[in-house]
């Protein structure tokens, strides 16, 4: 733990309210993971927010922690106060208050005034019908009825973005956040990208864009390459589950200049952060990526995405 004030318990840490930032921020780290699931969440997870911060500190990484239950902003702030390399996210599911600007604003305030990384704001992920998943998942809380809380998708009955979604995009333009597409399908993602371009939204992340659930193609991503601030996510979990192979990573790097490789991990039966890095090396070798390309997808692009 970095030097700081001594707490009542006798340990050394950062004094509350002094703006601990987990070191140099994302830009000063070896790897930046913008998508890691920590508990509490809809499902059981391997690590808490603080434990995830310690794990990523151990690999000289920065981690954005995510929970489908809602916001990790306050927990991320608390972890940074302890010197851990963590920033937060909010998922606009019905259970967390839905697609409302008030939910986004509250998470921004809880994330702290001095974060070295933007808050990620995910459009809904717990929507229906559910996408089939090979993951073995157990609900975190025995009272949680997952089907009861499935919410609407982002398009209205006319095929346009629903009004609350458009309001959140407008708010995201003026707040220190990155808007992410959550579990949008292809049509929804393209509608969000169009609106982001119209509003000149500074940052947009297409979440696991080529996953079967999302359905974008490399050609789609090439067509979006000139949209400033738009980043495209490929996740390790997609590769681990066999949805795509390592060659797909090379294809995406050729298709779009701002590919971000994240983990989407945190499941109890999936690799931890250090093992993820080892898998990355195997995939990079198989894909034939250059050192510059590896640095771009693991560090330069995600750090630029999160930069204040």
PDB file of C-alpha atoms in Angstrom:
ATOM      1  CA  UNK A   1       0.000   0.000   0.000  1.00  0.00           C
ATOM      2  CA  UNK A   2       1.409   3.467  -0.864  1.00  0.00           C
ATOM      3  CA  UNK A   3       2.560   5.895   1.831  1.00  0.00           C
ATOM      4  CA  UNK A   4      -0.215   7.843   3.504  1.00  0.00           C
ATOM      5  CA  UNK A   5      -1.710   8.600   6.888  1.00  0.00           C
ATOM      6  CA  UNK A   6      -1.902   5.991   9.612  1.00  0.00           C
ATOM      7  CA  UNK A   7      -5.367   4.738  10.380  1.00  0.00           C
ATOM      8  CA  UNK A   8      -6.808   4.062  13.808  1.00  0.00           C
ATOM      9  CA  UNK A   9      -6.087   0.380  13.314  1.00  0.00           C
ATOM     10  CA  UNK A  10      -2.407   1.191  12.837  1.00  0.00           C
ATOM     11  CA  UNK A  11      -2.182   0.408   9.113  1.00  0.00           C
ATOM     12  CA  UNK A  12      -0.858   2.809   6.513  1.00  0.00           C
ATOM     13  CA  UNK A  13      -3.321   4.093   3.921  1.00  0.00           C
ATOM     14  CA  UNK A  14      -4.737   7.162   2.254  1.00  0.00           C
ATOM     15  CA  UNK A  15      -6.737   9.418   4.509  1.00  0.00           C
ATOM     16  CA  UNK A  16     -10.444   9.507   3.644  1.00  0.00           C
ATOM     17  CA  UNK A  17     -11.256  12.480   1.452  1.00  0.00           C
ATOM     18  CA  UNK A  18      -7.656  13.078   0.320  1.00  0.00           C
ATOM     19  CA  UNK A  19      -8.292  11.696  -3.137  1.00  0.00           C
ATOM     20  CA  UNK A  20      -6.346   8.450  -3.312  1.00  0.00           C
ATOM     21  CA  UNK A  21      -6.164   7.509  -6.987  1.00  0.00           C
ATOM     22  CA  UNK A  22      -4.707   4.018  -7.053  1.00  0.00           C
ATOM     23  CA  UNK A  23      -1.327   5.226  -8.281  1.00  0.00           C
ATOM     24  CA  UNK A  24      -0.829   6.813 -11.686  1.00  0.00           C
ATOM     25  CA  UNK A  25      -4.255   5.994 -13.104  1.00  0.00           C
ATOM     26  CA  UNK A  26      -4.949   3.790 -16.115  1.00  0.00           C
ATOM     27  CA  UNK A  27      -2.298   5.409 -18.323  1.00  0.00           C
ATOM     28  CA  UNK A  28       0.440   4.412 -15.896  1.00  0.00           C
ATOM     29  CA  UNK A  29      -0.443   0.706 -15.825  1.00  0.00           C
ATOM     30  CA  UNK A  30       0.728  -2.313 -17.761  1.00  0.00           C
ATOM     31  CA  UNK A  31      -2.785  -3.459 -18.679  1.00  0.00           C
ATOM     32  CA  UNK A  32      -6.230  -1.843 -18.479  1.00  0.00           C
ATOM     33  CA  UNK A  33      -9.318  -4.060 -18.147  1.00  0.00           C
ATOM     34  CA  UNK A  34     -12.539  -2.112 -18.708  1.00  0.00           C
ATOM     35  CA  UNK A  35     -14.896  -5.019 -17.946  1.00  0.00           C
ATOM     36  CA  UNK A  36     -14.508  -7.154 -14.817  1.00  0.00           C
ATOM     37  CA  UNK A  37     -17.430  -8.495 -12.782  1.00  0.00           C
ATOM     38  CA  UNK A  38     -17.124  -8.129  -9.009  1.00  0.00           C
ATOM     39  CA  UNK A  39     -19.564  -8.940  -6.244  1.00  0.00           C
ATOM     40  CA  UNK A  40     -22.177  -8.249  -5.156  1.00  0.00           C
ATOM     41  CA  UNK A  41     -23.867  -8.885  -8.499  1.00  0.00           C
ATOM     42  CA  UNK A  42     -26.854 -10.720  -9.942  1.00  0.00           C
ATOM     43  CA  UNK A  43     -24.676 -13.829  -9.892  1.00  0.00           C
ATOM     44  CA  UNK A  44     -21.942 -15.097  -7.606  1.00  0.00           C
ATOM     45  CA  UNK A  45     -18.512 -13.661  -8.393  1.00  0.00           C
ATOM     46  CA  UNK A  46     -14.941 -14.641  -7.653  1.00  0.00           C
ATOM     47  CA  UNK A  47     -13.886 -11.331  -6.024  1.00  0.00           C
ATOM     48  CA  UNK A  48     -15.247  -8.252  -4.306  1.00  0.00           C
ATOM     49  CA  UNK A  49     -14.405  -4.793  -5.654  1.00  0.00           C
ATOM     50  CA  UNK A  50     -11.503  -4.341  -3.221  1.00  0.00           C
ATOM     51  CA  UNK A  51     -10.189  -7.864  -3.848  1.00  0.00           C
ATOM     52  CA  UNK A  52     -10.320  -7.203  -7.601  1.00  0.00           C
ATOM     53  CA  UNK A  53      -8.319  -4.041  -7.013  1.00  0.00           C
ATOM     54  CA  UNK A  54      -5.673  -5.984  -5.114  1.00  0.00           C
ATOM     55  CA  UNK A  55      -5.519  -8.640  -7.829  1.00  0.00           C
ATOM     56  CA  UNK A  56      -5.018  -6.038 -10.560  1.00  0.00           C
ATOM     57  CA  UNK A  57      -2.464  -4.153  -8.473  1.00  0.00           C
ATOM     58  CA  UNK A  58      -0.543  -7.430  -8.388  1.00  0.00           C
ATOM     59  CA  UNK A  59      -0.295  -7.490 -12.204  1.00  0.00           C
ATOM     60  CA  UNK A  60       0.325  -3.735 -12.552  1.00  0.00           C
ATOM     61  CA  UNK A  61      -3.162  -3.328 -13.986  1.00  0.00           C
ATOM     62  CA  UNK A  62      -6.153  -1.027 -13.807  1.00  0.00           C
ATOM     63  CA  UNK A  63      -9.652  -2.498 -13.553  1.00  0.00           C
ATOM     64  CA  UNK A  64     -13.162  -1.202 -14.163  1.00  0.00           C
ATOM     65  CA  UNK A  65     -15.489  -3.206 -11.931  1.00  0.00           C
ATOM     66  CA  UNK A  66     -19.027  -3.900 -13.092  1.00  0.00           C
ATOM     67  CA  UNK A  67     -22.166  -5.281 -11.455  1.00  0.00           C
ATOM     68  CA  UNK A  68     -25.487  -5.978 -13.157  1.00  0.00           C
ATOM     69  CA  UNK A  69     -27.121  -5.029  -9.850  1.00  0.00           C
ATOM     70  CA  UNK A  70     -26.334  -1.380 -10.577  1.00  0.00           C
ATOM     71  CA  UNK A  71     -23.495   0.881  -9.550  1.00  0.00           C
ATOM     72  CA  UNK A  72     -19.982   0.056  -8.355  1.00  0.00           C
ATOM     73  CA  UNK A  73     -19.060   3.759  -8.236  1.00  0.00           C
ATOM     74  CA  UNK A  74     -18.983   4.148  -4.448  1.00  0.00           C
ATOM     75  CA  UNK A  75     -17.095   0.878  -3.917  1.00  0.00           C
ATOM     76  CA  UNK A  76     -14.554   1.932  -6.560  1.00  0.00           C
ATOM     77  CA  UNK A  77     -14.070   5.304  -4.848  1.00  0.00           C
ATOM     78  CA  UNK A  78     -13.482   3.554  -1.537  1.00  0.00           C
ATOM     79  CA  UNK A  79     -10.967   1.179  -3.157  1.00  0.00           C
ATOM     80  CA  UNK A  80      -9.054   4.104  -4.676  1.00  0.00           C
ATOM     81  CA  UNK A  81      -8.958   5.753  -1.256  1.00  0.00           C
ATOM     82  CA  UNK A  82      -7.027   2.655  -0.187  1.00  0.00           C
ATOM     83  CA  UNK A  83      -4.619   3.121  -3.094  1.00  0.00           C
ATOM     84  CA  UNK A  84      -6.104   0.432  -5.345  1.00  0.00           C
ATOM     85  CA  UNK A  85      -6.251   0.768  -9.169  1.00  0.00           C
ATOM     86  CA  UNK A  86     -10.032   0.654  -9.561  1.00  0.00           C
ATOM     87  CA  UNK A  87     -12.740   2.665 -11.290  1.00  0.00           C
ATOM     88  CA  UNK A  88     -16.433   2.010 -11.464  1.00  0.00           C
ATOM     89  CA  UNK A  89     -19.446   1.476 -13.671  1.00  0.00           C
ATOM     90  CA  UNK A  90     -23.204   1.765 -13.485  1.00  0.00           C
ATOM     91  CA  UNK A  91     -25.573  -0.569 -15.344  1.00  0.00           C
ATOM     92  CA  UNK A  92     -28.968   0.980 -16.102  1.00  0.00           C
ATOM     93  CA  UNK A  93     -31.051  -2.122 -15.414  1.00  0.00           C
ATOM     94  CA  UNK A  94     -34.583  -1.803 -14.021  1.00  0.00           C
ATOM     95  CA  UNK A  95     -33.421  -3.196 -10.689  1.00  0.00           C
ATOM     96  CA  UNK A  96     -30.940  -0.307 -10.376  1.00  0.00           C
ATOM     97  CA  UNK A  97     -33.451   2.414 -11.252  1.00  0.00           C
ATOM     98  CA  UNK A  98     -33.606   1.982 -15.011  1.00  0.00           C
ATOM     99  CA  UNK A  99     -32.520   4.190 -17.882  1.00  0.00           C
ATOM    100  CA  UNK A 100     -32.697   7.517 -16.084  1.00  0.00           C
ATOM    101  CA  UNK A 101     -30.336  10.469 -16.011  1.00  0.00           C
ATOM    102  CA  UNK A 102     -30.765  10.640 -12.232  1.00  0.00           C
ATOM    103  CA  UNK A 103     -29.198   7.179 -11.884  1.00  0.00           C
ATOM    104  CA  UNK A 104     -26.232   8.283 -13.992  1.00  0.00           C
ATOM    105  CA  UNK A 105     -25.746  11.515 -12.064  1.00  0.00           C
ATOM    106  CA  UNK A 106     -25.869   9.768  -8.675  1.00  0.00           C
ATOM    107  CA  UNK A 107     -23.193   7.323  -9.834  1.00  0.00           C
ATOM    108  CA  UNK A 108     -21.011  10.180 -11.084  1.00  0.00           C
ATOM    109  CA  UNK A 109     -21.191  11.859  -7.667  1.00  0.00           C
ATOM    110  CA  UNK A 110     -20.444   8.591  -5.848  1.00  0.00           C
ATOM    111  CA  UNK A 111     -17.462   7.956  -8.134  1.00  0.00           C
ATOM    112  CA  UNK A 112     -15.743  11.002  -6.646  1.00  0.00           C
ATOM    113  CA  UNK A 113     -14.575  14.373  -7.964  1.00  0.00           C
ATOM    114  CA  UNK A 114     -10.967  13.331  -8.563  1.00  0.00           C
ATOM    115  CA  UNK A 115     -11.164   9.978 -10.342  1.00  0.00           C
ATOM    116  CA  UNK A 116      -8.344   9.433 -12.857  1.00  0.00           C
ATOM    117  CA  UNK A 117     -10.771   7.400 -14.989  1.00  0.00           C
ATOM    118  CA  UNK A 118     -14.219   8.072 -16.387  1.00  0.00           C
ATOM    119  CA  UNK A 119     -17.197   6.169 -15.021  1.00  0.00           C
ATOM    120  CA  UNK A 120     -18.624   3.588 -17.449  1.00  0.00           C
ATOM    121  CA  UNK A 121     -22.383   3.881 -18.002  1.00  0.00           C
ATOM    122  CA  UNK A 122     -23.847   0.685 -19.460  1.00  0.00           C
ATOM    123  CA  UNK A 123     -27.198   0.601 -21.187  1.00  0.00           C
ATOM    124  CA  UNK A 124     -29.364  -2.262 -19.853  1.00  0.00           C
ATOM    125  CA  UNK A 125     -27.939  -5.765 -19.675  1.00  0.00           C
ATOM    126  CA  UNK A 126     -30.735  -7.647 -17.891  1.00  0.00           C
ATOM    127  CA  UNK A 127     -33.310  -7.589 -20.652  1.00  0.00           C
ATOM    128  CA  UNK A 128     -35.518 -10.175 -22.267  1.00  0.00           C
ATOM    129  CA  UNK A 129     -35.531 -12.651 -23.720  1.00  0.00           C
ATOM    130  CA  UNK A 130     -32.329 -13.948 -22.150  1.00  0.00           C
ATOM    131  CA  UNK A 131     -29.459 -14.909 -24.442  1.00  0.00           C
ATOM    132  CA  UNK A 132     -28.497 -18.583 -23.976  1.00  0.00           C
ATOM    133  CA  UNK A 133     -25.226 -18.869 -22.087  1.00  0.00           C
ATOM    134  CA  UNK A 134     -22.973 -21.878 -21.464  1.00  0.00           C
ATOM    135  CA  UNK A 135     -21.860 -20.345 -18.174  1.00  0.00           C
ATOM    136  CA  UNK A 136     -22.881 -22.084 -14.959  1.00  0.00           C
ATOM    137  CA  UNK A 137     -24.359 -19.238 -12.911  1.00  0.00           C
ATOM    138  CA  UNK A 138     -25.952 -19.100  -9.477  1.00  0.00           C
ATOM    139  CA  UNK A 139     -27.981 -16.140  -8.242  1.00  0.00           C
ATOM    140  CA  UNK A 140     -26.173 -14.117  -5.594  1.00  0.00           C
ATOM    141  CA  UNK A 141     -29.210 -13.627  -3.339  1.00  0.00           C
ATOM    142  CA  UNK A 142     -31.874 -16.313  -2.681  1.00  0.00           C
ATOM    143  CA  UNK A 143     -34.691 -13.738  -2.822  1.00  0.00           C
ATOM    144  CA  UNK A 144     -33.662 -12.397  -6.209  1.00  0.00           C
ATOM    145  CA  UNK A 145     -36.150 -13.346  -8.926  1.00  0.00           C
ATOM    146  CA  UNK A 146     -34.089 -12.774 -12.064  1.00  0.00           C
ATOM    147  CA  UNK A 147     -37.014 -13.054 -14.475  1.00  0.00           C
ATOM    148  CA  UNK A 148     -39.077 -10.502 -12.575  1.00  0.00           C
ATOM    149  CA  UNK A 149     -36.465  -7.817 -13.181  1.00  0.00           C
ATOM    150  CA  UNK A 150     -35.945  -8.230 -16.918  1.00  0.00           C
ATOM    151  CA  UNK A 151     -36.474  -4.813 -18.449  1.00  0.00           C
ATOM    152  CA  UNK A 152     -37.249  -3.383 -21.894  1.00  0.00           C
ATOM    153  CA  UNK A 153     -34.777  -2.996 -24.718  1.00  0.00           C
ATOM    154  CA  UNK A 154     -33.527   0.406 -25.867  1.00  0.00           C
ATOM    155  CA  UNK A 155     -35.765   0.822 -28.934  1.00  0.00           C
ATOM    156  CA  UNK A 156     -39.398   1.858 -28.668  1.00  0.00           C
ATOM    157  CA  UNK A 157     -42.340   0.462 -30.635  1.00  0.00           C
ATOM    158  CA  UNK A 158     -41.476   2.579 -33.684  1.00  0.00           C
ATOM    159  CA  UNK A 159     -37.905   1.317 -33.906  1.00  0.00           C
ATOM    160  CA  UNK A 160     -36.405   4.564 -32.571  1.00  0.00           C
ATOM    161  CA  UNK A 161     -34.295   4.921 -29.475  1.00  0.00           C
ATOM    162  CA  UNK A 162     -36.623   5.249 -26.506  1.00  0.00           C
ATOM    163  CA  UNK A 163     -36.832   8.752 -25.079  1.00  0.00           C
ATOM    164  CA  UNK A 164     -35.079   7.883 -21.784  1.00  0.00           C
ATOM    165  CA  UNK A 165     -32.172   6.401 -23.763  1.00  0.00           C
ATOM    166  CA  UNK A 166     -31.827   9.596 -25.777  1.00  0.00           C
ATOM    167  CA  UNK A 167     -31.904  11.611 -22.548  1.00  0.00           C
ATOM    168  CA  UNK A 168     -29.108   9.488 -21.069  1.00  0.00           C
ATOM    169  CA  UNK A 169     -27.003   9.995 -24.207  1.00  0.00           C
ATOM    170  CA  UNK A 170     -27.444  13.754 -23.914  1.00  0.00           C
ATOM    171  CA  UNK A 171     -26.428  13.625 -20.254  1.00  0.00           C
ATOM    172  CA  UNK A 172     -23.390  11.476 -21.097  1.00  0.00           C
ATOM    173  CA  UNK A 173     -22.184  14.167 -23.475  1.00  0.00           C
ATOM    174  CA  UNK A 174     -21.691  16.578 -20.571  1.00  0.00           C
ATOM    175  CA  UNK A 175     -20.581  14.253 -17.751  1.00  0.00           C
ATOM    176  CA  UNK A 176     -17.210  12.541 -17.061  1.00  0.00           C
ATOM    177  CA  UNK A 177     -18.467   9.174 -18.314  1.00  0.00           C
ATOM    178  CA  UNK A 178     -18.113   6.636 -21.110  1.00  0.00           C
ATOM    179  CA  UNK A 179     -21.396   5.386 -22.527  1.00  0.00           C
ATOM    180  CA  UNK A 180     -21.376   1.628 -23.235  1.00  0.00           C
ATOM    181  CA  UNK A 181     -23.966  -0.292 -25.257  1.00  0.00           C
ATOM    182  CA  UNK A 182     -24.644  -2.982 -22.644  1.00  0.00           C
ATOM    183  CA  UNK A 183     -26.484  -5.906 -24.229  1.00  0.00           C
ATOM    184  CA  UNK A 184     -27.760  -4.103 -27.319  1.00  0.00           C
ATOM    185  CA  UNK A 185     -28.206  -6.177 -30.454  1.00  0.00           C
ATOM    186  CA  UNK A 186     -26.847  -5.065 -33.843  1.00  0.00           C
ATOM    187  CA  UNK A 187     -29.725  -2.787 -34.797  1.00  0.00           C
ATOM    188  CA  UNK A 188     -29.815  -1.178 -31.362  1.00  0.00           C
ATOM    189  CA  UNK A 189     -26.055  -0.664 -31.325  1.00  0.00           C
ATOM    190  CA  UNK A 190     -26.107   1.063 -34.708  1.00  0.00           C
ATOM    191  CA  UNK A 191     -28.961   3.320 -33.563  1.00  0.00           C
ATOM    192  CA  UNK A 192     -26.983   4.260 -30.463  1.00  0.00           C
ATOM    193  CA  UNK A 193     -23.889   4.960 -32.577  1.00  0.00           C
ATOM    194  CA  UNK A 194     -25.929   7.169 -34.920  1.00  0.00           C
ATOM    195  CA  UNK A 195     -27.309   9.187 -32.012  1.00  0.00           C
ATOM    196  CA  UNK A 196     -23.860   9.426 -30.432  1.00  0.00           C
ATOM    197  CA  UNK A 197     -22.518  10.862 -33.684  1.00  0.00           C
ATOM    198  CA  UNK A 198     -25.390  13.351 -33.929  1.00  0.00           C
ATOM    199  CA  UNK A 199     -24.801  14.524 -30.361  1.00  0.00           C
ATOM    200  CA  UNK A 200     -20.990  14.497 -30.764  1.00  0.00           C
ATOM    201  CA  UNK A 201     -20.732  12.223 -27.740  1.00  0.00           C
ATOM    202  CA  UNK A 202     -17.038  12.167 -26.760  1.00  0.00           C
ATOM    203  CA  UNK A 203     -16.788   8.479 -25.747  1.00  0.00           C
ATOM    204  CA  UNK A 204     -18.759   5.392 -26.768  1.00  0.00           C
ATOM    205  CA  UNK A 205     -17.874   1.737 -26.159  1.00  0.00           C
ATOM    206  CA  UNK A 206     -19.510  -0.994 -28.236  1.00  0.00           C
ATOM    207  CA  UNK A 207     -19.696  -3.718 -25.605  1.00  0.00           C
ATOM    208  CA  UNK A 208     -18.545  -7.182 -26.828  1.00  0.00           C
ATOM    209  CA  UNK A 209     -19.551  -5.938 -30.255  1.00  0.00           C
ATOM    210  CA  UNK A 210     -19.084  -9.148 -32.254  1.00  0.00           C
ATOM    211  CA  UNK A 211     -20.540 -11.516 -29.659  1.00  0.00           C
ATOM    212  CA  UNK A 212     -23.468 -13.500 -31.160  1.00  0.00           C
ATOM    213  CA  UNK A 213     -25.783 -11.514 -28.870  1.00  0.00           C
ATOM    214  CA  UNK A 214     -24.563  -8.200 -30.318  1.00  0.00           C
ATOM    215  CA  UNK A 215     -24.001  -9.411 -33.862  1.00  0.00           C
ATOM    216  CA  UNK A 216     -21.819  -6.726 -35.418  1.00  0.00           C
ATOM    217  CA  UNK A 217     -19.469  -7.763 -38.218  1.00  0.00           C
ATOM    218  CA  UNK A 218     -15.938  -6.558 -38.983  1.00  0.00           C
ATOM    219  CA  UNK A 219     -17.455  -4.696 -41.950  1.00  0.00           C
ATOM    220  CA  UNK A 220     -19.821  -2.883 -39.566  1.00  0.00           C
ATOM    221  CA  UNK A 221     -16.852  -1.855 -37.432  1.00  0.00           C
ATOM    222  CA  UNK A 222     -14.904  -0.586 -40.419  1.00  0.00           C
ATOM    223  CA  UNK A 223     -17.907   1.560 -41.353  1.00  0.00           C
ATOM    224  CA  UNK A 224     -17.773   3.082 -37.838  1.00  0.00           C
ATOM    225  CA  UNK A 225     -14.014   3.640 -37.817  1.00  0.00           C
ATOM    226  CA  UNK A 226     -14.234   7.372 -38.515  1.00  0.00           C
ATOM    227  CA  UNK A 227     -16.592   8.116 -35.625  1.00  0.00           C
ATOM    228  CA  UNK A 228     -14.402   9.955 -33.071  1.00  0.00           C
ATOM    229  CA  UNK A 229     -14.289   8.451 -29.603  1.00  0.00           C
ATOM    230  CA  UNK A 230     -15.949   5.160 -30.608  1.00  0.00           C
ATOM    231  CA  UNK A 231     -14.142   2.114 -29.205  1.00  0.00           C
ATOM    232  CA  UNK A 232     -14.899  -1.547 -29.882  1.00  0.00           C
ATOM    233  CA  UNK A 233     -14.634  -4.230 -27.203  1.00  0.00           C
ATOM    234  CA  UNK A 234     -13.574  -7.835 -27.672  1.00  0.00           C
ATOM    235  CA  UNK A 235     -13.676  -9.911 -24.481  1.00  0.00           C
ATOM    236  CA  UNK A 236     -11.548 -12.776 -23.293  1.00  0.00           C
ATOM    237  CA  UNK A 237     -14.731 -14.563 -22.222  1.00  0.00           C
ATOM    238  CA  UNK A 238     -15.853 -14.726 -25.872  1.00  0.00           C
ATOM    239  CA  UNK A 239     -12.634 -16.528 -26.716  1.00  0.00           C
ATOM    240  CA  UNK A 240     -12.724 -18.775 -23.653  1.00  0.00           C
ATOM    241  CA  UNK A 241     -16.293 -19.878 -24.438  1.00  0.00           C
ATOM    242  CA  UNK A 242     -15.457 -20.538 -28.080  1.00  0.00           C
ATOM    243  CA  UNK A 243     -17.737 -17.852 -29.546  1.00  0.00           C
ATOM    244  CA  UNK A 244     -14.742 -16.582 -31.521  1.00  0.00           C
ATOM    245  CA  UNK A 245     -11.150 -17.716 -32.074  1.00  0.00           C
ATOM    246  CA  UNK A 246      -7.836 -15.826 -31.731  1.00  0.00           C
ATOM    247  CA  UNK A 247      -7.831 -15.068 -35.457  1.00  0.00           C
ATOM    248  CA  UNK A 248     -10.916 -12.942 -34.866  1.00  0.00           C
ATOM    249  CA  UNK A 249      -8.801 -10.591 -32.756  1.00  0.00           C
ATOM    250  CA  UNK A 250      -6.435 -10.014 -35.681  1.00  0.00           C
ATOM    251  CA  UNK A 251      -9.433  -9.456 -37.973  1.00  0.00           C
ATOM    252  CA  UNK A 252     -10.862  -6.810 -35.661  1.00  0.00           C
ATOM    253  CA  UNK A 253      -7.525  -5.021 -35.298  1.00  0.00           C
ATOM    254  CA  UNK A 254      -7.457  -4.701 -39.085  1.00  0.00           C
ATOM    255  CA  UNK A 255     -11.100  -3.574 -39.195  1.00  0.00           C
ATOM    256  CA  UNK A 256     -11.082  -0.813 -36.580  1.00  0.00           C
ATOM    257  CA  UNK A 257      -8.381   1.425 -35.049  1.00  0.00           C
ATOM    258  CA  UNK A 258      -9.707   1.450 -31.481  1.00  0.00           C
ATOM    259  CA  UNK A 259     -10.128  -2.179 -30.393  1.00  0.00           C
ATOM    260  CA  UNK A 260     -10.175  -2.782 -26.638  1.00  0.00           C
ATOM    261  CA  UNK A 261      -9.442  -6.258 -25.261  1.00  0.00           C
ATOM    262  CA  UNK A 262     -11.165  -6.700 -21.902  1.00  0.00           C
ATOM    263  CA  UNK A 263     -11.712  -9.790 -19.784  1.00  0.00           C
ATOM    264  CA  UNK A 264     -15.480  -9.888 -18.949  1.00  0.00           C
ATOM    265  CA  UNK A 265     -14.338 -12.278 -16.220  1.00  0.00           C
ATOM    266  CA  UNK A 266     -15.054 -12.581 -12.511  1.00  0.00           C
ATOM    267  CA  UNK A 267     -17.048 -15.829 -12.687  1.00  0.00           C
ATOM    268  CA  UNK A 268     -15.942 -18.315  -9.982  1.00  0.00           C
ATOM    269  CA  UNK A 269     -15.069 -21.032 -12.527  1.00  0.00           C
ATOM    270  CA  UNK A 270     -13.189 -18.786 -14.985  1.00  0.00           C
ATOM    271  CA  UNK A 271      -9.542 -17.628 -14.874  1.00  0.00           C
ATOM    272  CA  UNK A 272      -8.358 -14.936 -12.493  1.00  0.00           C
ATOM    273  CA  UNK A 273      -6.550 -11.774 -13.676  1.00  0.00           C
ATOM    274  CA  UNK A 274      -3.028 -13.251 -13.720  1.00  0.00           C
ATOM    275  CA  UNK A 275      -4.189 -16.334 -15.637  1.00  0.00           C
ATOM    276  CA  UNK A 276      -6.038 -14.054 -18.063  1.00  0.00           C
ATOM    277  CA  UNK A 277      -2.766 -12.312 -18.943  1.00  0.00           C
ATOM    278  CA  UNK A 278      -1.162 -15.690 -19.610  1.00  0.00           C
ATOM    279  CA  UNK A 279      -4.045 -16.624 -21.938  1.00  0.00           C
ATOM    280  CA  UNK A 280      -3.645 -13.272 -23.685  1.00  0.00           C
ATOM    281  CA  UNK A 281      -0.050 -14.095 -24.580  1.00  0.00           C
ATOM    282  CA  UNK A 282      -1.163 -17.354 -26.189  1.00  0.00           C
ATOM    283  CA  UNK A 283      -3.904 -15.602 -28.180  1.00  0.00           C
ATOM    284  CA  UNK A 284      -1.600 -12.808 -29.332  1.00  0.00           C
ATOM    285  CA  UNK A 285       0.952 -15.337 -30.546  1.00  0.00           C
ATOM    286  CA  UNK A 286      -1.728 -17.321 -32.384  1.00  0.00           C
ATOM    287  CA  UNK A 287      -3.197 -14.150 -33.921  1.00  0.00           C
ATOM    288  CA  UNK A 288       0.220 -12.904 -35.027  1.00  0.00           C
ATOM    289  CA  UNK A 289      -0.182  -9.475 -33.450  1.00  0.00           C
ATOM    290  CA  UNK A 290       2.785  -7.122 -33.361  1.00  0.00           C
ATOM    291  CA  UNK A 291       4.055  -5.595 -30.136  1.00  0.00           C
ATOM    292  CA  UNK A 292       2.479  -2.263 -31.083  1.00  0.00           C
ATOM    293  CA  UNK A 293      -0.887  -3.909 -31.739  1.00  0.00           C
ATOM    294  CA  UNK A 294      -0.748  -5.753 -28.421  1.00  0.00           C
ATOM    295  CA  UNK A 295       0.059  -2.542 -26.583  1.00  0.00           C
ATOM    296  CA  UNK A 296      -2.829  -0.779 -28.335  1.00  0.00           C
ATOM    297  CA  UNK A 297      -5.547  -3.301 -27.420  1.00  0.00           C
ATOM    298  CA  UNK A 298      -4.387  -3.939 -23.854  1.00  0.00           C
ATOM    299  CA  UNK A 299      -3.268  -0.480 -22.794  1.00  0.00           C
ATOM    300  CA  UNK A 300      -3.288   2.484 -25.172  1.00  0.00           C
ATOM    301  CA  UNK A 301      -6.879   2.188 -26.417  1.00  0.00           C
ATOM    302  CA  UNK A 302      -8.572   1.370 -23.077  1.00  0.00           C
ATOM    303  CA  UNK A 303      -6.524   4.031 -21.269  1.00  0.00           C
ATOM    304  CA  UNK A 304      -7.585   6.609 -23.865  1.00  0.00           C
ATOM    305  CA  UNK A 305     -11.206   5.502 -23.504  1.00  0.00           C
ATOM    306  CA  UNK A 306     -11.113   6.106 -19.743  1.00  0.00           C
ATOM    307  CA  UNK A 307      -9.026   9.283 -19.770  1.00  0.00           C
ATOM    308  CA  UNK A 308     -10.789  12.190 -17.968  1.00  0.00           C
TER     309      UNK A 308
END
